[in-house]
Amino acid sequence: MKWICHLLFLTGMIASCSTVEPKENTIQIGISDSIQKPKVDSLQLFVDHYDKFFTTSFNISECPGAAVVIVKDSTVIYKKGFGVKKLKSTDSVDVHTVFRIASLSKGVTAVLAGNLVDNGLLTWDQNIRELVPSFTLKNMEQANRLTATHLLSHSSGLYKYTNTKLIHKGLALDNIIAGFRYANTVAEEGTTYAYQNAVFSIMEKVMEAKTEITFRQLLQKRLFDPLGMKTASASYESIIANPNVALPHKLNRYTNKYTLTTIHPNYYNVVAAGGINASITDMGEYLKALLGYRPDIISKESLNVIFTPEVETKGNSSYVNLWEGVTKSYYAKGWRILDYHGRKIVYHGGNVNQYKGQLMVDPENNIAICILFNGANQFNGPVIPTFLNYYDFYRDLTSRR
């Protein structure tokens, strides 16, 4: 693949580099001078070379549009839009252009749950049927035992993607929940990972019952507004009405050509699982909370809980298990957790309506990245492992001084 050749080329550049000019779209991080010779700012070098990798790979891929944000500690050190919102136009993606973030919504839902726990409005062991009595399964005893943790960790014991067809039919969440009475269980709750969308979104009704506020209002009031996520929303109507939106594009795998498609309403009926819209600027503010710098939004204690593994994913998550350095993978509450070179990495990907998204948090090094695309592409896979490889290289460079 072309991106591999480019990556090898950049690796050679990194090994021989000494200084670089800071990019216009990055923040220079305290480069200090020595009397004898200037020191290299490793973080700035890292940002600059990741920008080169991403820019060249993006151009090779011919993906219509993308946006990237990197946060170190509590500071946005890189934020940039790439390409166009729509093919055959000159309307460029900027840092305020809105994308669908797809299943990155699950992590947002977990953060909202943590906010409610911090404020005494929810518990992680909250029984589901106590608050959503319309929910049941063929195995009524198991339905009666399910908790918030089981829903958030995809460990309810149901077959993967249960009732996804009802989502695609456009049913309201209440009607989707009523359909679970026909669903069979395949494992005891809390023992087996099976990825879900409809099951996960029952958390909307749990939170609404505890607060008497709609899920969309909770997102706005408790997350979007206080975080300063000014263009974030959680409805089809909101993204359609926004004039600054990256439109979705479908990739033909045989011709490697993109065609414009339309934003569809699917998954806005399960907002908690995949119905949030945001710009990369919004996501930068969100990353600060994930790194623990917004205790008014979610405490470090609740962050530790949602980042604590609940169930091993094993072969169910092969695309991350194939990353160099990953030895095991788990699902926590709304997040994938990876054992990566001896440290914990927090990660999630998203895919809906031709939009792709990835988000990674490295808690040990206090750095996080989010990448959003408006079309599938061949380098979507390596963008996070390359980020980790580059960052570790520059971290080692600093430690050797």
GROMACS .gro file of C-alpha atoms in nm:
model
  401
    1MET     CA    1   0.000   0.000   0.000
    2LYS     CA    2   0.116   0.353  -0.076
    3TRP     CA    3   0.085   0.475   0.283
    4ILE     CA    4   0.337   0.210   0.395
    5CYS     CA    5   0.597   0.341   0.151
    6HIS     CA    6   0.535   0.691   0.273
    7LEU     CA    7   0.562   0.584   0.635
    8LEU     CA    8   0.900   0.424   0.569
    9PHE     CA    9   1.012   0.740   0.394
   10LEU     CA   10   0.907   0.953   0.689
   11THR     CA   11   1.075   0.719   0.934
   12GLY     CA   12   1.402   0.781   0.753
   13MET     CA   13   1.343   1.154   0.772
   14ILE     CA   14   1.280   1.135   1.146
   15ALA     CA   15   1.596   0.941   1.214
   16SER     CA   16   1.808   1.208   1.050
   17CYS     CA   17   1.622   1.525   1.151
   18SER     CA   18   1.760   1.794   1.378
   19THR     CA   19   1.533   2.097   1.357
   20VAL     CA   20   1.208   2.188   1.187
   21GLU     CA   21   1.007   2.502   1.138
   22PRO     CA   22   0.685   2.506   1.347
   23LYS     CA   23   0.371   2.474   1.139
   24GLU     CA   24   0.120   2.754   1.119
   25ASN     CA   25  -0.155   2.527   1.248
   26THR     CA   26   0.036   2.412   1.557
   27ILE     CA   27   0.133   2.573   1.883
   28GLN     CA   28   0.506   2.587   1.942
   29ILE     CA   29   0.587   2.425   2.276
   30GLY     CA   30   0.866   2.612   2.452
   31ILE     CA   31   1.173   2.561   2.234
   32SER     CA   32   1.469   2.682   2.440
   33ASP     CA   33   1.812   2.779   2.312
   34SER     CA   34   2.149   2.670   2.438
   35ILE     CA   35   2.459   2.891   2.412
   36GLN     CA   36   2.642   2.619   2.221
   37LYS     CA   37   2.363   2.494   1.994
   38PRO     CA   38   1.984   2.503   1.980
   39LYS     CA   39   1.799   2.217   2.147
   40VAL     CA   40   1.535   2.027   1.959
   41ASP     CA   41   1.182   2.050   2.094
   42SER     CA   42   1.079   1.685   2.070
   43LEU     CA   43   0.707   1.755   2.106
   44GLN     CA   44   0.719   2.012   1.827
   45LEU     CA   45   0.915   1.769   1.609
   46PHE     CA   46   0.655   1.502   1.679
   47VAL     CA   47   0.367   1.732   1.584
   48ASP     CA   48   0.544   1.854   1.273
   49HIS     CA   49   0.626   1.505   1.144
   50TYR     CA   50   0.282   1.369   1.222
   51ASP     CA   51   0.144   1.658   1.019
   52LYS     CA   52   0.371   1.555   0.729
   53PHE     CA   53   0.259   1.193   0.757
   54PHE     CA   54  -0.110   1.280   0.772
   55THR     CA   55  -0.101   1.545   0.499
   56THR     CA   56   0.083   1.327   0.248
   57SER     CA   57  -0.121   1.015   0.327
   58PHE     CA   58  -0.443   1.216   0.302
   59ASN     CA   59  -0.344   1.351  -0.040
   60ILE     CA   60  -0.249   1.005  -0.166
   61SER     CA   61  -0.580   0.860  -0.047
   62GLU     CA   62  -0.785   1.125  -0.231
   63CYS     CA   63  -1.029   1.119   0.061
   64PRO     CA   64  -1.253   1.427   0.026
   65GLY     CA   65  -1.215   1.574   0.375
   66ALA     CA   66  -1.078   1.524   0.725
   67ALA     CA   67  -0.997   1.707   1.046
   68VAL     CA   68  -0.747   1.637   1.325
   69VAL     CA   69  -0.694   1.767   1.678
   70ILE     CA   70  -0.419   1.678   1.926
   71VAL     CA   71  -0.428   1.776   2.292
   72LYS     CA   72  -0.129   1.752   2.530
   73ASP     CA   73  -0.211   1.802   2.897
   74SER     CA   74  -0.476   2.076   2.887
   75THR     CA   75  -0.357   2.245   2.566
   76VAL     CA   76  -0.460   2.199   2.204
   77ILE     CA   77  -0.122   2.169   2.029
   78TYR     CA   78  -0.251   2.088   1.680
   79LYS     CA   79  -0.582   2.150   1.506
   80LYS     CA   80  -0.635   2.141   1.130
   81GLY     CA   81  -0.887   2.073   0.856
   82PHE     CA   82  -0.800   1.891   0.533
   83GLY     CA   83  -0.963   1.874   0.191
   84VAL     CA   84  -1.317   1.975   0.107
   85LYS     CA   85  -1.665   1.930   0.246
   86LYS     CA   86  -1.794   1.821  -0.093
   87LEU     CA   87  -1.617   1.683  -0.399
   88LYS     CA   88  -1.591   1.910  -0.703
   89SER     CA   89  -1.607   2.217  -0.482
   90THR     CA   90  -1.356   2.455  -0.326
   91ASP     CA   91  -1.542   2.466   0.006
   92SER     CA   92  -1.260   2.362   0.239
   93VAL     CA   93  -1.296   2.174   0.565
   94ASP     CA   94  -1.202   2.406   0.852
   95VAL     CA   95  -1.169   2.345   1.226
   96HIS     CA   96  -1.537   2.431   1.279
   97THR     CA   97  -1.674   2.200   1.008
   98VAL     CA   98  -1.916   1.946   1.156
   99PHE     CA   99  -1.891   1.569   1.101
  100ARG     CA  100  -2.096   1.280   1.233
  101ILE     CA  101  -1.879   1.120   1.502
  102ALA     CA  102  -2.060   0.785   1.480
  103SER     CA  103  -1.968   0.539   1.758
  104LEU     CA  104  -1.742   0.792   1.927
  105SER     CA  105  -2.085   0.886   2.068
  106LYS     CA  106  -2.059   0.584   2.299
  107GLY     CA  107  -1.767   0.740   2.485
  108VAL     CA  108  -1.962   1.066   2.517
  109THR     CA  109  -2.252   0.869   2.666
  110ALA     CA  110  -2.016   0.711   2.920
  111VAL     CA  111  -1.879   1.054   3.016
  112LEU     CA  112  -2.235   1.181   3.062
  113ALA     CA  113  -2.309   0.879   3.282
  114GLY     CA  114  -1.998   0.962   3.486
  115ASN     CA  115  -2.122   1.319   3.526
  116LEU     CA  116  -2.453   1.189   3.662
  117VAL     CA  117  -2.271   0.951   3.898
  118ASP     CA  118  -2.057   1.240   4.025
  119ASN     CA  119  -2.376   1.434   4.100
  120GLY     CA  120  -2.551   1.145   4.277
  121LEU     CA  121  -2.808   1.098   4.002
  122LEU     CA  122  -2.698   0.753   3.882
  123THR     CA  123  -2.503   0.447   3.997
  124TRP     CA  124  -2.302   0.210   3.781
  125ASP     CA  125  -2.498  -0.085   3.920
  126GLN     CA  126  -2.833   0.079   3.847
  127ASN     CA  127  -3.087  -0.191   3.760
  128ILE     CA  128  -3.225  -0.129   3.411
  129ARG     CA  129  -3.577  -0.268   3.446
  130GLU     CA  130  -3.642  -0.061   3.757
  131LEU     CA  131  -3.627   0.248   3.537
  132VAL     CA  132  -3.723   0.103   3.197
  133PRO     CA  133  -3.996  -0.155   3.273
  134SER     CA  134  -4.085  -0.184   2.902
  135PHE     CA  135  -3.752  -0.359   2.848
  136THR     CA  136  -3.742  -0.736   2.881
  137LEU     CA  137  -3.592  -1.042   2.711
  138LYS     CA  138  -3.705  -1.397   2.644
  139ASN     CA  139  -3.487  -1.478   2.945
  140MET     CA  140  -3.674  -1.259   3.192
  141GLU     CA  141  -3.446  -1.352   3.483
  142GLN     CA  142  -3.144  -1.218   3.296
  143ALA     CA  143  -3.334  -0.907   3.190
  144ASN     CA  144  -3.407  -0.843   3.558
  145ARG     CA  145  -3.035  -0.861   3.645
  146LEU     CA  146  -2.898  -0.623   3.383
  147THR     CA  147  -2.731  -0.303   3.506
  148ALA     CA  148  -2.594   0.017   3.355
  149THR     CA  149  -2.247  -0.139   3.351
  150HIS     CA  150  -2.369  -0.433   3.139
  151LEU     CA  151  -2.517  -0.197   2.879
  152LEU     CA  152  -2.217   0.035   2.865
  153SER     CA  153  -1.967  -0.254   2.838
  154HIS     CA  154  -2.150  -0.462   2.572
  155SER     CA  155  -2.173  -0.751   2.818
  156SER     CA  156  -2.551  -0.794   2.839
  157GLY     CA  157  -2.530  -1.153   2.711
  158LEU     CA  158  -2.719  -1.081   2.388
  159TYR     CA  159  -2.595  -1.171   2.040
  160LYS     CA  160  -2.389  -0.893   1.879
  161TYR     CA  161  -2.582  -0.615   1.706
  162THR     CA  162  -2.916  -0.734   1.843
  163ASN     CA  163  -3.205  -0.535   1.688
  164THR     CA  164  -2.979  -0.338   1.455
  165LYS     CA  165  -3.236  -0.401   1.180
  166LEU     CA  166  -3.489  -0.205   1.385
  167ILE     CA  167  -3.248   0.089   1.394
  168HIS     CA  168  -3.216   0.083   1.015
  169LYS     CA  169  -3.596   0.073   0.981
  170GLY     CA  170  -3.604   0.408   1.158
  171LEU     CA  171  -3.802   0.295   1.461
  172ALA     CA  172  -3.814   0.521   1.764
  173LEU     CA  173  -3.607   0.402   2.060
  174ASP     CA  174  -3.919   0.314   2.263
  175ASN     CA  175  -4.031   0.080   1.984
  176ILE     CA  176  -3.683  -0.070   1.950
  177ILE     CA  177  -3.679  -0.140   2.325
  178ALA     CA  178  -4.020  -0.309   2.304
  179GLY     CA  179  -3.875  -0.545   2.042
  180PHE     CA  180  -3.626  -0.695   2.289
  181ARG     CA  181  -3.898  -0.917   2.434
  182TYR     CA  182  -3.825  -1.151   2.142
  183ALA     CA  183  -3.446  -1.149   2.185
  184ASN     CA  184  -3.253  -1.456   2.299
  185THR     CA  185  -2.947  -1.445   2.523
  186VAL     CA  186  -2.631  -1.633   2.427
  187ALA     CA  187  -2.426  -1.585   2.745
  188GLU     CA  188  -2.463  -1.485   3.107
  189GLU     CA  189  -2.445  -1.112   3.167
  190GLY     CA  190  -2.099  -0.972   3.246
  191THR     CA  191  -1.909  -1.266   3.095
  192THR     CA  192  -1.890  -1.213   2.719
  193TYR     CA  193  -1.831  -0.916   2.489
  194ALA     CA  194  -2.074  -0.863   2.200
  195TYR     CA  195  -2.085  -0.518   2.040
  196GLN     CA  196  -2.425  -0.347   2.047
  197ASN     CA  197  -2.600  -0.030   1.934
  198ALA     CA  198  -2.965  -0.073   2.025
  199VAL     CA  199  -2.887  -0.234   2.363
  200PHE     CA  200  -2.632   0.036   2.443
  201SER     CA  201  -2.885   0.311   2.374
  202ILE     CA  202  -3.124   0.188   2.641
  203MET     CA  203  -2.895   0.403   2.859
  204GLU     CA  204  -3.077   0.704   2.714
  205LYS     CA  205  -3.400   0.596   2.882
  206VAL     CA  206  -3.217   0.512   3.206
  207MET     CA  207  -3.072   0.864   3.226
  208GLU     CA  208  -3.399   1.026   3.128
  209ALA     CA  209  -3.586   0.835   3.401
  210LYS     CA  210  -3.330   0.942   3.664
  211THR     CA  211  -3.326   1.311   3.565
  212GLU     CA  212  -3.666   1.372   3.399
  213ILE     CA  213  -3.477   1.548   3.118
  214THR     CA  214  -3.443   1.422   2.761
  215PHE     CA  215  -3.112   1.266   2.662
  216ARG     CA  216  -3.044   1.537   2.404
  217GLN     CA  217  -3.107   1.805   2.669
  218LEU     CA  218  -2.873   1.626   2.910
  219LEU     CA  219  -2.597   1.624   2.649
  220GLN     CA  220  -2.645   1.995   2.582
  221LYS     CA  221  -2.679   2.103   2.944
  222ARG     CA  222  -2.415   1.884   3.108
  223LEU     CA  223  -2.155   1.839   2.832
  224PHE     CA  224  -2.181   2.049   2.517
  225ASP     CA  225  -2.252   2.389   2.676
  226PRO     CA  226  -2.010   2.374   2.973
  227LEU     CA  227  -1.732   2.224   2.758
  228GLY     CA  228  -1.772   2.495   2.496
  229MET     CA  229  -1.862   2.244   2.222
  230LYS     CA  230  -2.039   2.520   2.031
  231THR     CA  231  -2.128   2.330   1.715
  232ALA     CA  232  -2.202   1.990   1.872
  233SER     CA  233  -2.553   1.848   1.843
  234ALA     CA  234  -2.743   1.522   1.856
  235SER     CA  235  -3.005   1.519   1.583
  236TYR     CA  236  -3.050   1.482   1.210
  237GLU     CA  237  -3.229   1.817   1.196
  238SER     CA  238  -2.931   1.995   1.353
  239ILE     CA  239  -2.670   1.867   1.110
  240ILE     CA  240  -2.893   1.928   0.808
  241ALA     CA  241  -2.949   2.289   0.920
  242ASN     CA  242  -2.577   2.359   0.973
  243PRO     CA  243  -2.416   2.536   0.673
  244ASN     CA  244  -2.066   2.418   0.769
  245VAL     CA  245  -2.090   2.039   0.734
  246ALA     CA  246  -1.856   1.785   0.574
  247LEU     CA  247  -2.088   1.583   0.351
  248PRO     CA  248  -2.047   1.202   0.331
  249HIS     CA  249  -1.878   1.031   0.035
  250LYS     CA  250  -1.886   0.668  -0.068
  251LEU     CA  251  -1.566   0.498  -0.184
  252ASN     CA  252  -1.576   0.252  -0.473
  253ARG     CA  253  -1.315  -0.006  -0.370
  254TYR     CA  254  -1.256  -0.118  -0.730
  255THR     CA  255  -1.203   0.222  -0.891
  256ASN     CA  256  -1.083   0.399  -0.574
  257LYS     CA  257  -1.316   0.686  -0.665
  258TYR     CA  258  -1.550   0.876  -0.435
  259THR     CA  259  -1.908   0.979  -0.500
  260LEU     CA  260  -2.112   1.223  -0.295
  261THR     CA  261  -2.396   1.071  -0.094
  262THR     CA  262  -2.651   1.217   0.147
  263ILE     CA  263  -2.674   1.244   0.524
  264HIS     CA  264  -2.932   0.992   0.637
  265PRO     CA  265  -3.131   0.980   0.963
  266ASN     CA  266  -3.016   0.630   1.065
  267TYR     CA  267  -2.865   0.612   1.415
  268TYR     CA  268  -3.013   0.943   1.524
  269ASN     CA  269  -3.283   0.717   1.674
  270VAL     CA  270  -3.008   0.571   1.897
  271VAL     CA  271  -2.816   0.888   1.981
  272ALA     CA  272  -2.624   0.731   2.271
  273ALA     CA  273  -2.467   0.477   2.036
  274GLY     CA  274  -2.405   0.681   1.722
  275GLY     CA  275  -2.605   1.003   1.683
  276ILE     CA  276  -2.373   1.289   1.784
  277ASN     CA  277  -2.238   1.556   1.549
  278ALA     CA  278  -1.931   1.770   1.625
  279SER     CA  279  -1.645   1.971   1.478
  280ILE     CA  280  -1.281   1.898   1.549
  281THR     CA  281  -1.272   2.210   1.766
  282ASP     CA  282  -1.555   2.062   1.975
  283MET     CA  283  -1.363   1.737   2.002
  284GLY     CA  284  -1.052   1.920   2.124
  285GLU     CA  285  -1.249   2.059   2.419
  286TYR     CA  286  -1.388   1.710   2.483
  287LEU     CA  287  -1.035   1.561   2.483
  288LYS     CA  288  -0.940   1.795   2.768
  289ALA     CA  289  -1.215   1.637   2.978
  290LEU     CA  290  -1.096   1.285   2.885
  291LEU     CA  291  -0.745   1.379   3.001
  292GLY     CA  292  -0.883   1.480   3.341
  293TYR     CA  293  -0.860   1.858   3.308
  294ARG     CA  294  -1.232   1.925   3.343
  295PRO     CA  295  -1.330   1.788   3.686
  296ASP     CA  296  -1.641   2.007   3.670
  297ILE     CA  297  -1.758   1.780   3.388
  298ILE     CA  298  -1.632   1.442   3.510
  299SER     CA  299  -1.413   1.357   3.808
  300LYS     CA  300  -1.089   1.163   3.776
  301GLU     CA  301  -1.253   0.892   3.986
  302SER     CA  302  -1.533   0.850   3.731
  303LEU     CA  303  -1.284   0.864   3.444
  304ASN     CA  304  -1.094   0.579   3.609
  305VAL     CA  305  -1.418   0.382   3.629
  306ILE     CA  306  -1.517   0.427   3.265
  307PHE     CA  307  -1.160   0.342   3.159
  308THR     CA  308  -1.144   0.024   3.371
  309PRO     CA  309  -1.177  -0.297   3.162
  310GLU     CA  310  -1.497  -0.494   3.212
  311VAL     CA  311  -1.464  -0.772   2.954
  312GLU     CA  312  -1.188  -0.895   2.724
  313THR     CA  313  -1.270  -0.852   2.355
  314LYS     CA  314  -1.021  -1.113   2.230
  315GLY     CA  315  -1.073  -1.187   1.858
  316ASN     CA  316  -1.376  -0.959   1.832
  317SER     CA  317  -1.156  -0.653   1.783
  318SER     CA  318  -0.889  -0.775   1.544
  319TYR     CA  319  -0.823  -0.438   1.382
  320VAL     CA  320  -0.674  -0.306   1.708
  321ASN     CA  321  -0.522  -0.638   1.808
  322LEU     CA  322  -0.316  -0.619   1.488
  323TRP     CA  323  -0.151  -0.294   1.594
  324GLU     CA  324   0.215  -0.344   1.672
  325GLY     CA  325   0.259  -0.343   2.050
  326VAL     CA  326  -0.099  -0.439   2.141
  327THR     CA  327  -0.107  -0.757   2.347
  328LYS     CA  328  -0.466  -0.758   2.479
  329SER     CA  329  -0.784  -0.559   2.424
  330TYR     CA  330  -1.086  -0.502   2.645
  331TYR     CA  331  -1.409  -0.309   2.657
  332ALA     CA  332  -1.472  -0.083   2.953
  333LYS     CA  333  -1.772   0.155   2.972
  334GLY     CA  334  -1.811   0.314   2.630
  335TRP     CA  335  -1.439   0.266   2.554
  336ARG     CA  336  -1.195   0.009   2.423
  337ILE     CA  337  -0.889  -0.042   2.642
  338LEU     CA  338  -0.565  -0.169   2.488
  339ASP     CA  339  -0.253  -0.310   2.653
  340TYR     CA  340   0.006  -0.129   2.444
  341HIS     CA  341   0.379  -0.169   2.513
  342GLY     CA  342   0.309  -0.211   2.884
  343ARG     CA  343   0.073   0.083   2.924
  344LYS     CA  344  -0.302   0.141   2.897
  345ILE     CA  345  -0.440   0.309   2.586
  346VAL     CA  346  -0.802   0.429   2.567
  347TYR     CA  347  -0.952   0.410   2.218
  348HIS     CA  348  -1.268   0.405   2.009
  349GLY     CA  349  -1.352   0.411   1.641
  350GLY     CA  350  -1.668   0.511   1.461
  351ASN     CA  351  -1.833   0.436   1.127
  352VAL     CA  352  -2.175   0.552   1.010
  353ASN     CA  353  -2.318   0.699   0.689
  354GLN     CA  354  -1.966   0.690   0.526
  355TYR     CA  355  -1.821   0.900   0.810
  356LYS     CA  356  -1.517   0.757   0.987
  357GLY     CA  357  -1.379   0.869   1.320
  358GLN     CA  358  -1.106   0.764   1.564
  359LEU     CA  359  -1.019   0.886   1.912
  360MET     CA  360  -0.726   0.779   2.130
  361VAL     CA  361  -0.623   0.882   2.481
  362ASP     CA  362  -0.283   0.794   2.630
  363PRO     CA  363  -0.344   0.866   3.002
  364GLU     CA  364   0.014   0.789   3.108
  365ASN     CA  365   0.156   1.056   2.876
  366ASN     CA  366  -0.139   1.297   2.896
  367ILE     CA  367  -0.186   1.314   2.521
  368ALA     CA  368  -0.494   1.252   2.305
  369ILE     CA  369  -0.596   1.271   1.940
  370CYS     CA  370  -0.921   1.271   1.744
  371ILE     CA  371  -0.948   1.228   1.367
  372LEU     CA  372  -1.268   1.266   1.161
  373PHE     CA  373  -1.319   1.175   0.793
  374ASN     CA  374  -1.611   1.225   0.554
  375GLY     CA  375  -1.526   0.911   0.358
  376ALA     CA  376  -1.364   0.571   0.398
  377ASN     CA  377  -0.997   0.556   0.302
  378GLN     CA  378  -0.698   0.322   0.300
  379PHE     CA  379  -0.501   0.506   0.569
  380ASN     CA  380  -0.781   0.526   0.828
  381GLY     CA  381  -0.631   0.212   0.984
  382PRO     CA  382  -0.273   0.329   1.047
  383VAL     CA  383  -0.344   0.686   1.167
  384ILE     CA  384  -0.358   0.595   1.537
  385PRO     CA  385  -0.078   0.333   1.553
  386THR     CA  386   0.144   0.571   1.354
  387PHE     CA  387   0.062   0.847   1.600
  388LEU     CA  388   0.166   0.622   1.889
  389ASN     CA  389   0.486   0.513   1.714
  390TYR     CA  390   0.586   0.870   1.637
  391TYR     CA  391   0.507   0.989   1.988
  392ASP     CA  392   0.707   0.708   2.149
  393PHE     CA  393   1.002   0.788   1.921
  394TYR     CA  394   1.009   1.150   2.035
  395ARG     CA  395   0.946   1.058   2.397
  396ASP     CA  396   1.252   0.831   2.380
  397LEU     CA  397   1.446   1.109   2.210
  398THR     CA  398   1.373   1.338   2.506
  399SER     CA  399   1.458   1.075   2.767
  400ARG     CA  400   1.803   1.017   2.613
  401ARG     CA  401   1.907   1.379   2.671
   0.00000   0.00000   0.00000
